[in-house]
């Protein structure tokens, strides 16, 4: 085989005169360059590790501290108050007395320097624990907040790296049980009649009196000991212990640019984007990305970004686990039922986009047929977890199957060269719907759903990402995706013919086709998993709704939070769709705390239901409706801020429930809370996290956002992205099997609700004129 010849570094033959070695200079050259690259990478990581470790100080400040102490010593002043002499007496004899003195002074200066670093970190942590700024009205900043911002800037140092602030981030606080119960009861009040609410109040108060004190004590103890009292349990019990399929039920997707296709050549687009991902990964592994900061000052936790690449979810009988490895040098590509291993390095460097295009084009041109069982092999990752875990142990623990599976699971990420064409086309009905369904589940066997993410390149040049959810949340993937798309379009670019720029290296080794020996018994398990996954995929009713009548610009002119505006429109649409209110989930982030992930905002409130009823009541005047809208919007903003600052409801109750299971304490209240269905699950996709593209200057280079599957059998999943000033994209999912839901109908209800709310402001403006 050709690849075998490329891999041979040297040969030897035994002759009567001895052993004759035949060294390959080309291969030895690559070995040398690879070693040099590896050592350079280690040196950079070591340097950046030191910079992060001493932040907010700098290594040069140590030298300043040493010089300052030595200067005072020569001036016959002892700044240590006798500590240098104490250190000198405890040191072993090392020659001259002067040497002993200098060494003691250096040790004292180092200790003083480290103490100052710790002090600076604790001061910064105390400053970052202040959250009153979030609750101030937009555009109105108090003197206290201005002073606080100045102090945060002062103690934040200069040019922070990605992980510089990790040690200074505060811990997520545990709310008081009284506050959580009060907020919970308030959140369910509009969903229960008087009798049901009275019963819930009794159960909640019984819990607060009997079980809660003991559970809370243990939870506080955990919050002192663990970095974050929620995140490890959230990952384990919400994601990894689930035994149902993760396709649709857990994984989510991100779309390409909405309007633009930089090139229609599939291999070229994949080449540029994979190269951009490698650039992003290199900066990530070195910690060179700038940390995300609210107001440009307040840092967000970067912990989730660590496992973006080289990560796979490994199935288990009772629970899965996330396997994260160090730098991986290969990629696995799926095309028409075959798996190929592609090396990402050549001569100690990343492959250039043109070289990657060549490799991917070779795969596209490959006419071999899949091996028995290979075509639908990835369906194992789409079906139930237990059959996949058992099959992995039985059929993939040795021989070629083990080697090939290991190649997939240890790869940087997974790439599918899809044989279909997708993307948004305004001239084609449901193009966005089919695009979303393809990204969410595809054919159920052409994405490796266990990888941290699968990059999907369609034959028309469009792209997308399917991401596994346990290792991180959508904003983390969104950060990488923004970088990649901007780098692809504005930094790498394409030739006039649509190819990647750069010379083509004809000496690249060919891609290696993964080999499989899959017995008939395993093929039956694969087929069973495929049928389970296909039933789920066929049941997904999806609708993509582009709302371009107005956007963030007009909403802000109305002095309203765009997110609150949309959430109230969703409440109005939900009531019009089903004639009743439901428990509503909106995801907010808690990344201002170390290892923070998400919290729930319960968007269905007493204030929002009052507004919706007023909108449905023809006798209510527009001024009254607008007043109710503003009260509901203010309430929603306050709840969102509480969630962001660690005073949410659901993560606290979730952890109390897990603690009750560990302590074998039966709690009817917690059981009821955790069993309540979220029939409307919503999330906003963040954009412009990096500001690499000026969308005012390039309005067509905007992303389409992403989405997820329905959470409840009879409910809706709604993801939305506020694009620029004049566009909002909604991704709506539900199930065909539910007679109560229809994604297209719900999309039309959202559109009309948005227009009706805007009409309130228009009518108010006319009256004021």
XYZ file of C-alpha atoms in Angstrom:
769
model
C 0.000 0.000 0.000
C 1.178 3.514 -0.840
C 0.631 4.852 2.670
C 2.778 2.028 4.080
C 5.705 3.105 1.924
C 5.285 6.705 3.084
C 5.374 5.615 6.702
C 8.693 3.754 6.511
C 11.467 5.881 8.066
C 14.306 3.468 7.385
C 14.979 -0.068 6.181
C 17.713 -2.498 6.953
C 19.004 -5.683 5.378
C 21.403 -8.282 6.761
C 24.407 -8.958 4.477
C 27.613 -10.994 4.892
C 29.317 -7.701 5.674
C 26.867 -6.806 8.440
C 23.690 -4.729 8.683
C 23.099 -2.233 5.881
C 20.843 0.689 6.906
C 18.899 2.660 4.306
C 17.757 5.923 5.920
C 15.024 8.047 4.347
C 16.195 11.656 4.491
C 12.709 13.006 3.739
C 11.104 11.123 6.624
C 13.925 12.000 8.998
C 13.455 15.638 8.013
C 9.769 15.438 8.938
C 10.614 13.716 12.219
C 13.042 16.537 13.020
C 10.543 19.284 12.103
C 7.788 17.567 14.063
C 10.032 17.430 17.131
C 10.970 21.094 16.780
C 7.286 22.052 16.500
C 6.458 19.960 19.558
C 9.166 21.618 21.670
C 8.154 25.104 20.489
C 4.552 24.314 21.447
C 5.660 23.128 24.895
C 7.753 26.244 25.398
C 4.853 28.533 24.457
C 2.462 26.636 26.729
C 4.992 26.821 29.557
C 5.451 30.570 29.038
C 1.705 31.225 28.867
C 1.191 28.973 31.887
C 3.556 31.186 33.880
C 1.829 34.352 32.634
C -1.547 32.931 33.664
C -0.208 31.582 36.957
C 1.106 34.938 38.177
C -1.732 37.074 36.762
C -2.655 39.910 37.424
C 1.069 40.472 38.063
C 3.736 39.767 35.443
C 6.993 37.788 35.622
C 8.942 41.034 35.254
C 7.351 42.329 38.461
C 9.281 39.610 40.337
C 12.533 41.177 39.164
C 11.300 44.598 40.287
C 10.480 43.177 43.731
C 13.939 41.584 44.016
C 15.719 44.776 42.931
C 13.647 46.851 45.371
C 14.494 44.593 48.318
C 18.181 44.417 47.358
C 18.316 48.214 47.063
C 16.963 48.699 50.563
C 19.476 46.140 51.848
C 22.374 48.096 50.377
C 20.928 51.238 51.979
C 21.194 49.340 55.304
C 17.402 49.288 55.707
C 15.714 46.003 56.531
C 12.207 46.040 54.983
C 11.633 42.463 56.150
C 11.652 43.381 59.861
C 14.174 40.643 60.589
C 12.689 37.931 58.323
C 15.699 37.955 55.973
C 17.995 37.185 58.903
C 15.674 34.377 60.011
C 15.745 32.885 56.479
C 19.563 33.203 56.431
C 19.866 31.242 59.686
C 17.656 28.411 58.422
C 19.529 28.029 55.121
C 22.438 25.589 54.912
C 25.884 27.166 54.650
C 26.493 28.127 51.015
C 29.908 29.772 50.965
C 30.360 33.446 51.772
C 28.114 35.327 54.164
C 27.268 37.819 51.390
C 25.951 34.989 49.204
C 23.773 33.813 52.089
C 22.389 37.338 52.501
C 21.640 37.798 48.796
C 19.923 34.409 48.559
C 17.850 35.144 51.661
C 16.804 38.519 50.259
C 15.772 36.887 46.969
C 13.699 34.278 48.812
C 12.032 36.982 50.899
C 11.307 39.098 47.796
C 9.827 36.049 46.062
C 7.593 35.285 49.034
C 6.521 38.912 49.236
C 5.815 38.936 45.499
C 3.684 35.769 45.716
C 1.798 37.206 48.681
C 1.043 40.362 46.718
C -0.257 38.250 43.806
C -2.598 36.376 46.161
C -3.743 39.637 47.688
C -4.427 41.141 44.237
C -6.408 38.031 43.285
C -8.526 38.151 46.413
C -9.184 41.853 45.908
C -10.192 41.162 42.290
C -12.383 38.233 43.396
C -14.099 40.486 45.937
C -14.667 43.125 43.254
C -16.073 40.541 40.838
C -18.509 39.391 43.523
C -20.257 42.772 43.241
C -23.298 42.408 40.968
C -25.381 45.495 41.681
C -24.302 46.925 38.315
C -26.446 44.341 36.518
C -29.613 45.603 38.199
C -29.130 49.232 37.192
C -31.237 50.705 34.401
C -29.688 50.633 30.946
C -27.704 53.803 30.282
C -27.807 54.878 33.945
C -24.690 54.064 35.921
C -24.356 55.023 39.578
C -21.224 56.552 41.047
C -20.656 53.345 43.014
C -20.672 51.270 39.827
C -18.365 53.712 38.034
C -15.925 53.487 40.929
C -16.215 49.692 40.913
C -15.518 49.519 37.169
C -12.426 51.663 37.617
C -11.137 49.393 40.371
C -11.815 46.228 38.311
C -9.859 47.729 35.406
C -7.033 48.701 37.773
C -6.721 45.232 39.307
C -7.295 43.299 36.054
C -3.790 43.853 34.762
C -2.811 44.236 31.127
C -3.331 41.922 28.149
C -4.961 38.952 29.925
C -4.842 35.508 28.344
C -7.824 33.157 28.047
C -7.430 31.604 31.513
C -5.891 34.591 33.321
C -9.005 35.349 35.383
C -9.915 31.777 36.360
C -8.342 31.967 39.821
C -10.015 35.334 40.492
C -13.568 34.380 39.579
C -15.934 34.050 42.569
C -17.667 30.804 43.452
C -21.329 30.325 42.591
C -23.264 31.180 45.789
C -25.897 28.869 47.237
C -29.205 30.785 47.551
C -31.165 30.584 50.779
C -33.950 28.007 50.842
C -36.494 30.675 51.812
C -35.655 32.796 48.763
C -35.746 29.824 46.392
C -39.082 28.528 47.697
C -40.613 32.015 47.556
C -39.492 32.518 43.954
C -40.631 29.017 43.006
C -44.125 29.523 44.369
C -44.332 32.859 42.600
C -43.285 31.208 39.318
C -45.990 28.503 39.417
C -48.792 30.771 40.638
C -50.058 31.678 37.124
C -50.100 27.983 36.128
C -52.212 26.665 39.028
C -55.744 27.318 40.193
C -56.353 28.343 43.798
C -56.786 24.804 45.104
C -53.686 23.479 43.321
C -51.626 26.434 44.474
C -52.703 26.007 48.112
C -51.677 22.355 47.962
C -48.314 23.269 46.448
C -47.788 25.914 49.115
C -48.382 23.339 51.872
C -45.962 20.838 50.296
C -43.324 23.535 49.779
C -43.578 24.792 53.352
C -43.372 21.234 54.697
C -40.174 20.747 52.683
C -38.753 24.047 53.911
C -39.416 23.047 57.511
C -38.473 19.353 57.458
C -36.028 18.201 54.781
C -34.500 21.436 53.480
C -32.310 22.453 56.462
C -30.260 19.241 56.389
C -29.966 19.180 52.594
C -28.954 22.838 52.532
C -26.176 22.305 55.089
C -24.601 19.566 52.991
C -24.993 21.648 49.834
C -23.231 24.617 51.459
C -20.453 22.257 52.534
C -20.111 21.118 48.917
C -20.001 24.725 47.703
C -17.034 25.361 50.027
C -15.180 22.267 48.864
C -16.012 22.064 45.133
C -15.176 24.740 42.577
C -18.831 24.943 41.556
C -21.630 23.246 43.483
C -23.778 22.696 40.368
C -21.655 21.996 37.282
C -20.316 18.490 38.000
C -23.749 17.142 38.978
C -25.365 18.940 36.058
C -22.982 17.298 33.587
C -23.328 13.874 35.175
C -27.047 13.627 35.884
C -28.562 15.787 33.144
C -26.299 14.574 30.349
C -24.027 11.610 30.997
C -26.422 9.371 32.952
C -29.170 9.675 30.357
C -29.674 6.333 28.589
C -31.900 7.586 25.767
C -30.499 8.727 22.398
C -28.546 11.990 22.438
C -29.359 12.739 18.794
C -32.171 15.350 18.757
C -32.757 14.909 22.512
C -29.462 16.493 23.587
C -27.216 17.507 20.691
C -27.723 20.917 19.078
C -26.651 22.529 15.804
C -25.200 25.751 14.410
C -25.770 27.026 10.876
C -23.502 28.660 8.316
C -23.765 32.260 7.104
C -27.379 32.923 6.212
C -26.992 34.534 2.793
C -23.412 33.904 1.639
C -21.588 30.893 0.190
C -17.931 31.906 -0.320
C -17.349 28.974 -2.689
C -19.503 26.194 -4.095
C -16.575 23.765 -4.095
C -17.184 21.362 -1.235
C -13.557 20.294 -0.727
C -12.294 23.897 -0.855
C -14.791 25.167 1.722
C -13.963 22.246 4.020
C -10.232 22.917 3.523
C -10.451 26.560 4.549
C -12.714 25.916 7.516
C -10.704 22.980 8.863
C -7.546 25.097 8.623
C -9.311 27.948 10.466
C -10.356 25.467 13.173
C -6.752 24.341 13.546
C -5.688 27.966 13.987
C -8.379 28.422 16.610
C -7.328 25.206 18.374
C -3.680 26.277 18.439
C -4.587 29.582 20.112
C -6.941 27.718 22.463
C -4.320 25.192 23.562
C -1.855 28.011 24.173
C -4.503 30.024 26.009
C -4.002 32.961 23.653
C -7.636 33.851 22.989
C -8.830 36.964 24.779
C -11.252 36.145 27.610
C -14.856 37.139 27.006
C -15.757 40.135 29.196
C -19.105 41.792 29.931
C -18.977 45.567 29.477
C -15.488 44.881 28.155
C -14.372 44.559 31.798
C -16.102 41.760 33.760
C -14.544 38.385 32.805
C -16.512 35.247 31.960
C -15.338 31.756 32.897
C -13.389 30.021 30.107
C -13.394 26.545 31.650
C -15.786 24.978 29.120
C -13.517 25.855 26.205
C -10.835 23.407 27.357
C -12.660 20.369 25.932
C -13.710 21.795 22.573
C -11.293 19.669 20.527
C -9.922 16.131 20.904
C -12.997 15.197 22.942
C -15.498 12.345 22.716
C -18.370 11.118 24.813
C -17.708 7.435 25.590
C -20.797 5.238 26.163
C -21.187 3.228 29.357
C -23.739 0.763 30.688
C -24.888 3.000 33.557
C -23.254 6.306 32.699
C -21.130 7.788 29.920
C -17.930 9.753 30.455
C -16.199 12.510 28.518
C -12.753 11.633 27.196
C -10.513 14.622 26.498
C -7.012 14.174 25.098
C -4.088 16.466 24.386
C -3.213 17.665 20.908
C -4.400 15.198 18.244
C -2.815 15.293 14.806
C -5.530 13.691 12.693
C -9.112 14.071 11.580
C -11.674 11.424 10.635
C -13.821 12.108 7.568
C -17.079 10.374 6.623
C -18.248 10.247 3.012
C -20.861 7.937 1.462
C -20.518 5.282 4.142
C -16.696 5.228 4.322
C -14.448 6.513 7.106
C -11.061 8.082 6.270
C -8.200 9.164 8.493
C -6.568 12.439 7.413
C -3.343 13.728 8.979
C -3.505 17.430 9.828
C 0.259 18.024 10.072
C 3.032 17.832 7.507
C 6.655 18.581 8.301
C 5.774 19.815 11.776
C 3.158 22.341 10.615
C -0.571 22.417 9.941
C -1.634 21.468 6.445
C -2.416 24.554 4.383
C -5.994 25.018 3.145
C -4.971 24.021 -0.397
C -3.415 20.819 0.957
C -6.531 20.009 2.957
C -8.653 20.657 -0.138
C -6.505 18.142 -2.038
C -6.994 15.521 0.681
C -10.744 16.051 0.854
C -11.068 15.980 -2.929
C -9.303 12.603 -2.934
C -11.966 11.323 -0.574
C -14.761 12.750 -2.731
C -13.220 11.070 -5.788
C -12.795 7.708 -4.020
C -15.152 5.149 -5.601
C -14.724 2.283 -3.139
C -17.848 0.876 -1.517
C -18.449 0.646 2.240
C -17.398 -2.524 4.018
C -20.151 -4.734 5.508
C -21.731 -2.844 8.412
C -19.721 0.347 7.759
C -22.427 2.411 6.044
C -24.651 2.880 9.123
C -22.005 2.295 11.798
C -22.412 5.798 13.282
C -26.074 5.008 13.998
C -24.739 3.365 17.171
C -24.062 6.892 18.479
C -27.595 7.970 17.508
C -29.525 5.187 19.233
C -29.939 4.163 22.866
C -26.782 4.324 24.935
C -26.798 0.843 26.518
C -26.762 -1.170 23.247
C -23.955 1.083 22.006
C -21.976 0.597 25.230
C -22.361 -3.189 25.100
C -21.467 -3.339 21.405
C -18.406 -1.221 22.006
C -17.167 -3.642 24.647
C -18.021 -6.764 22.657
C -17.174 -5.883 19.055
C -14.761 -2.930 19.229
C -12.298 -3.906 21.945
C -9.696 -5.608 19.778
C -8.286 -5.934 16.269
C -9.015 -3.585 13.388
C -12.320 -2.470 14.923
C -10.534 -1.201 18.033
C -7.906 0.605 15.976
C -10.474 2.249 13.705
C -12.798 3.244 16.553
C -9.820 4.657 18.415
C -8.961 6.749 15.354
C -12.451 8.264 15.454
C -12.603 8.805 19.210
C -9.120 10.318 19.427
C -9.485 12.591 16.379
C -9.456 16.381 16.683
C -13.088 16.396 15.553
C -15.305 14.652 13.007
C -15.974 15.851 9.459
C -18.827 14.733 7.221
C -18.541 15.450 3.508
C -22.272 15.299 2.911
C -23.663 14.140 -0.431
C -26.678 16.464 -0.143
C -27.064 20.202 -0.777
C -28.621 22.376 1.929
C -28.805 25.988 3.036
C -31.240 28.883 3.084
C -32.754 29.661 -0.320
C -35.563 32.269 -0.363
C -36.857 30.762 -3.602
C -37.280 27.288 -2.142
C -40.067 26.519 0.303
C -38.883 25.020 3.613
C -35.177 25.243 2.651
C -34.285 26.464 6.154
C -36.413 23.717 7.718
C -34.665 20.943 5.776
C -31.260 22.527 6.449
C -31.938 22.482 10.207
C -33.193 18.878 10.185
C -30.107 17.792 8.278
C -27.842 19.438 10.848
C -29.832 18.114 13.807
C -29.972 14.458 12.751
C -28.982 14.003 9.087
C -29.572 10.437 7.934
C -29.001 9.251 11.530
C -25.774 7.517 10.518
C -23.681 10.221 8.809
C -22.639 12.192 11.915
C -20.654 10.874 14.870
C -22.958 12.234 17.564
C -20.511 11.376 20.384
C -17.769 13.731 19.159
C -17.560 17.146 20.784
C -18.740 18.414 17.412
C -19.187 17.180 13.874
C -18.407 19.611 11.057
C -20.754 19.078 8.109
C -19.730 20.270 4.628
C -22.480 20.010 1.998
C -21.816 19.451 -1.677
C -22.963 22.999 -2.545
C -20.376 24.574 -0.218
C -22.664 25.224 2.745
C -21.567 24.219 6.253
C -22.934 23.463 9.670
C -22.044 21.950 13.045
C -23.722 19.293 15.170
C -22.465 19.540 18.768
C -22.637 17.131 21.698
C -23.988 18.971 24.751
C -22.402 17.444 27.862
C -18.982 19.104 27.577
C -20.182 22.677 26.977
C -23.073 24.981 26.116
C -23.962 26.667 22.832
C -22.124 30.007 23.403
C -18.818 28.104 23.599
C -19.359 26.477 20.206
C -20.662 29.816 18.925
C -17.398 31.528 19.903
C -15.367 29.071 17.833
C -17.852 29.180 14.943
C -17.707 32.985 14.696
C -13.905 32.855 14.555
C -13.929 30.144 11.892
C -16.470 31.785 9.578
C -14.778 35.192 9.808
C -11.335 33.664 9.192
C -12.670 31.655 6.259
C -14.247 34.624 4.489
C -12.051 37.585 5.412
C -8.565 36.158 6.052
C -8.108 32.969 4.026
C -10.385 33.561 1.031
C -10.553 31.707 -2.293
C -9.246 31.978 -5.832
C -11.460 33.168 -8.701
C -12.202 29.520 -9.493
C -13.325 28.897 -5.900
C -10.301 26.887 -4.794
C -8.280 27.465 -1.633
C -5.368 29.833 -2.039
C -1.822 28.480 -2.005
C 0.271 25.907 -3.826
C -0.727 22.277 -4.006
C 1.719 19.862 -2.421
C 1.650 16.747 -4.593
C 3.840 14.838 -2.146
C 1.189 14.497 0.553
C 0.559 10.927 1.674
C -2.882 9.655 0.629
C -5.691 9.446 3.133
C -6.042 6.145 4.980
C -9.356 4.315 4.776
C -10.380 2.885 8.142
C -10.827 -0.877 8.160
C -13.665 -2.740 9.858
C -14.573 -6.345 10.563
C -18.158 -6.070 11.761
C -19.919 -9.414 12.406
C -23.573 -9.995 11.535
C -24.633 -9.797 15.196
C -23.163 -6.304 15.450
C -24.761 -5.302 12.144
C -28.132 -6.208 13.644
C -27.455 -3.948 16.647
C -26.454 -1.168 14.241
C -29.692 -1.601 12.318
C -31.740 -1.584 15.532
C -30.047 1.649 16.641
C -30.694 3.132 13.226
C -34.408 2.304 13.408
C -34.667 3.880 16.861
C -32.883 7.007 15.648
C -34.882 7.195 12.405
C -38.156 7.120 14.314
C -36.963 10.075 16.391
C -35.693 11.983 13.348
C -38.867 11.423 11.321
C -40.907 12.813 14.207
C -39.064 16.157 14.293
C -41.323 18.919 12.985
C -39.085 21.911 12.279
C -39.700 25.435 11.050
C -37.185 28.224 10.482
C -38.727 31.675 10.669
C -36.912 34.801 9.426
C -38.528 37.818 11.039
C -37.328 40.935 9.202
C -40.178 43.417 9.787
C -38.057 44.976 12.540
C -35.310 43.996 14.960
C -33.110 45.043 17.839
C -32.811 48.632 16.627
C -36.511 49.455 16.859
C -36.972 47.476 20.097
C -34.212 49.433 21.838
C -35.766 52.705 20.700
C -38.821 51.594 22.681
C -36.584 51.383 25.773
C -37.179 47.654 26.114
C -34.788 44.725 26.386
C -34.874 42.793 23.064
C -34.791 39.504 24.968
C -37.748 40.519 27.188
C -39.645 41.698 24.089
C -39.177 38.329 22.368
C -39.966 36.299 25.487
C -43.273 38.139 25.935
C -44.042 37.597 22.254
C -43.411 33.870 22.832
C -45.824 33.883 25.786
C -48.478 35.547 23.638
C -47.839 33.099 20.780
C -48.004 30.117 23.164
C -51.360 31.218 24.584
C -52.795 31.799 21.122
C -51.478 28.440 19.946
C -52.770 26.294 22.815
C -55.198 28.497 24.729
C -53.269 28.089 27.976
C -50.028 29.017 29.674
C -47.215 26.579 30.370
C -43.997 26.276 32.318
C -41.398 28.078 30.197
C -37.651 27.509 30.221
C -35.223 30.186 29.090
C -31.514 29.458 29.389
C -29.275 32.103 30.925
C -25.578 31.821 31.698
C -23.764 31.857 35.039
C -20.261 32.237 33.594
C -19.438 35.208 35.813
C -18.731 32.461 38.376
C -15.975 29.885 38.141
C -17.027 26.834 36.087
C -20.512 28.315 35.733
C -22.784 26.960 33.013
C -26.478 27.823 32.873
C -29.498 28.713 34.965
C -33.213 28.731 34.130
C -35.308 31.847 33.769
C -38.983 30.969 34.260
C -40.444 33.310 31.643
C -44.099 32.613 32.380
C -44.831 35.033 35.232
C -47.835 36.654 36.895
C -46.961 39.850 35.014
C -46.559 38.181 31.608
C -49.863 36.297 31.896
C -51.640 39.539 32.844
C -50.204 41.181 29.718
C -51.215 38.259 27.481
C -54.776 38.228 28.835
C -55.011 41.971 28.223
C -53.883 41.443 24.619
C -56.610 38.845 24.153
C -59.264 41.032 25.754
C -60.735 43.348 23.103
C -62.043 45.713 25.774
C -58.572 46.519 27.144
C -57.161 49.805 25.891
C -53.758 49.954 24.213
C -52.331 52.251 26.899
C -53.229 49.707 29.570
C -51.747 46.886 27.479
C -48.532 48.838 27.032
C -48.324 49.501 30.763
C -48.761 45.783 31.479
C -46.146 44.994 28.843
C -43.587 47.252 30.502
C -44.258 45.718 33.923
C -43.869 42.210 32.472
C -40.672 43.191 30.634
C -39.182 44.699 33.798
C -40.076 41.554 35.724
C -38.434 39.366 33.102
C -35.256 41.440 33.086
C -35.046 41.266 36.872
C -35.464 37.467 36.820
C -32.792 37.149 34.130
C -30.405 39.226 36.227
C -31.127 37.133 39.320
C -30.364 33.969 37.344
C -27.066 35.401 36.060
C -25.977 36.356 39.567
C -26.577 32.934 41.127
C -30.019 33.620 42.595
C -31.991 31.387 40.258
C -34.489 28.728 41.245
C -33.930 25.528 39.317
C -30.235 24.697 39.744
C -30.592 25.092 43.520
C -33.636 22.781 43.625
C -31.891 20.325 41.289
C -28.885 20.080 43.616
C -31.108 19.724 46.669
C -32.840 16.837 44.883
C -29.522 15.097 44.094
C -28.465 15.573 47.709
C -31.745 14.038 48.889
C -31.007 10.956 46.768
C -27.522 10.606 48.275
C -28.974 10.902 51.797
C -31.993 8.661 51.064
C -34.388 11.437 52.057
C -37.772 11.235 50.359
C -39.114 14.652 49.344
C -42.550 14.869 47.664
C -41.912 18.543 46.930
C -38.632 17.991 45.072
C -40.085 15.020 43.172
C -42.940 17.159 41.949
C -40.674 20.064 40.991
C -38.269 17.895 39.016
C -41.071 16.084 37.172
C -42.772 19.221 35.838
C -42.550 19.326 32.010
C -41.103 22.346 30.184
C -43.576 22.597 27.307
C -41.913 25.733 25.997
C -38.110 25.595 26.055
C -36.296 28.653 24.726
C -32.767 29.909 24.266
C -31.076 32.905 22.663
C -28.042 32.241 20.477
C -25.356 34.849 21.203
C -23.616 36.578 18.322
C -20.769 39.064 17.856
C -18.846 37.559 20.769
C -15.618 38.319 18.920
C -16.573 41.320 16.752
C -14.366 40.076 13.912
C -16.898 41.169 11.276
C -18.585 44.560 11.084
C -22.105 43.480 10.146
C -23.104 47.089 9.493
C -20.441 47.198 6.774
C -21.021 43.608 5.634
C -24.745 43.034 6.316
C -24.898 39.804 4.303
C -22.171 38.135 6.362
C -24.472 37.264 9.247
C -24.963 33.888 10.856
C -28.262 32.047 10.894
C -27.884 30.894 14.496
C -28.713 27.397 15.609
C -31.286 25.287 17.385
C -32.223 22.121 19.222
C -34.924 19.474 19.315
C -38.202 19.609 21.265
C -37.836 18.990 24.995
C -41.419 17.846 25.712
C -43.475 15.451 23.576
C -46.291 18.000 23.370
C -44.211 21.178 23.493
C -41.968 23.473 21.481
C -38.253 24.140 21.410
C -37.481 27.692 20.285
C -34.025 29.100 19.669
C -33.626 32.632 18.370
C -30.788 34.874 17.289
C -31.001 38.669 17.118
C -29.042 39.425 13.944
C -27.902 43.017 13.552
C -30.523 45.742 13.885
C -33.308 44.449 11.631
C -33.471 40.647 11.657
C -34.463 37.985 14.192
C -34.229 34.309 13.231
C -36.384 31.740 15.042
C -35.634 27.988 15.025
C -38.801 26.158 16.113
C -39.022 22.421 16.778
C -41.827 20.123 17.894
C -43.063 16.595 17.200
C -45.312 15.452 14.377
C -46.697 12.794 16.729
C -48.275 15.459 18.953
C -51.690 16.632 17.742
C -51.295 19.740 19.920
C -48.254 21.207 18.177
C -47.368 22.518 14.728
C -44.024 24.288 14.263
C -45.122 26.320 11.228
C -48.298 27.436 12.993
C -46.311 28.440 16.049
C -43.923 30.420 13.855
C -46.835 32.358 12.384
C -48.140 33.014 15.898
C -44.731 34.382 16.917
C -44.643 36.679 13.873
C -48.108 38.043 14.605
C -47.332 38.459 18.312
C -44.209 40.486 17.479
C -46.215 42.742 15.166
C -49.034 43.174 17.684
C -46.639 44.230 20.437
C -44.934 46.690 18.105
C -48.368 48.150 17.279
C -48.744 49.086 20.957
C -45.682 51.309 20.731
C -46.790 52.777 17.395
C -50.168 53.700 18.857
C -48.504 55.207 21.926
C -46.141 57.285 19.732
C -49.097 58.660 17.745
C -50.853 59.720 20.953
C -47.740 61.497 22.211
C -47.493 63.383 18.909
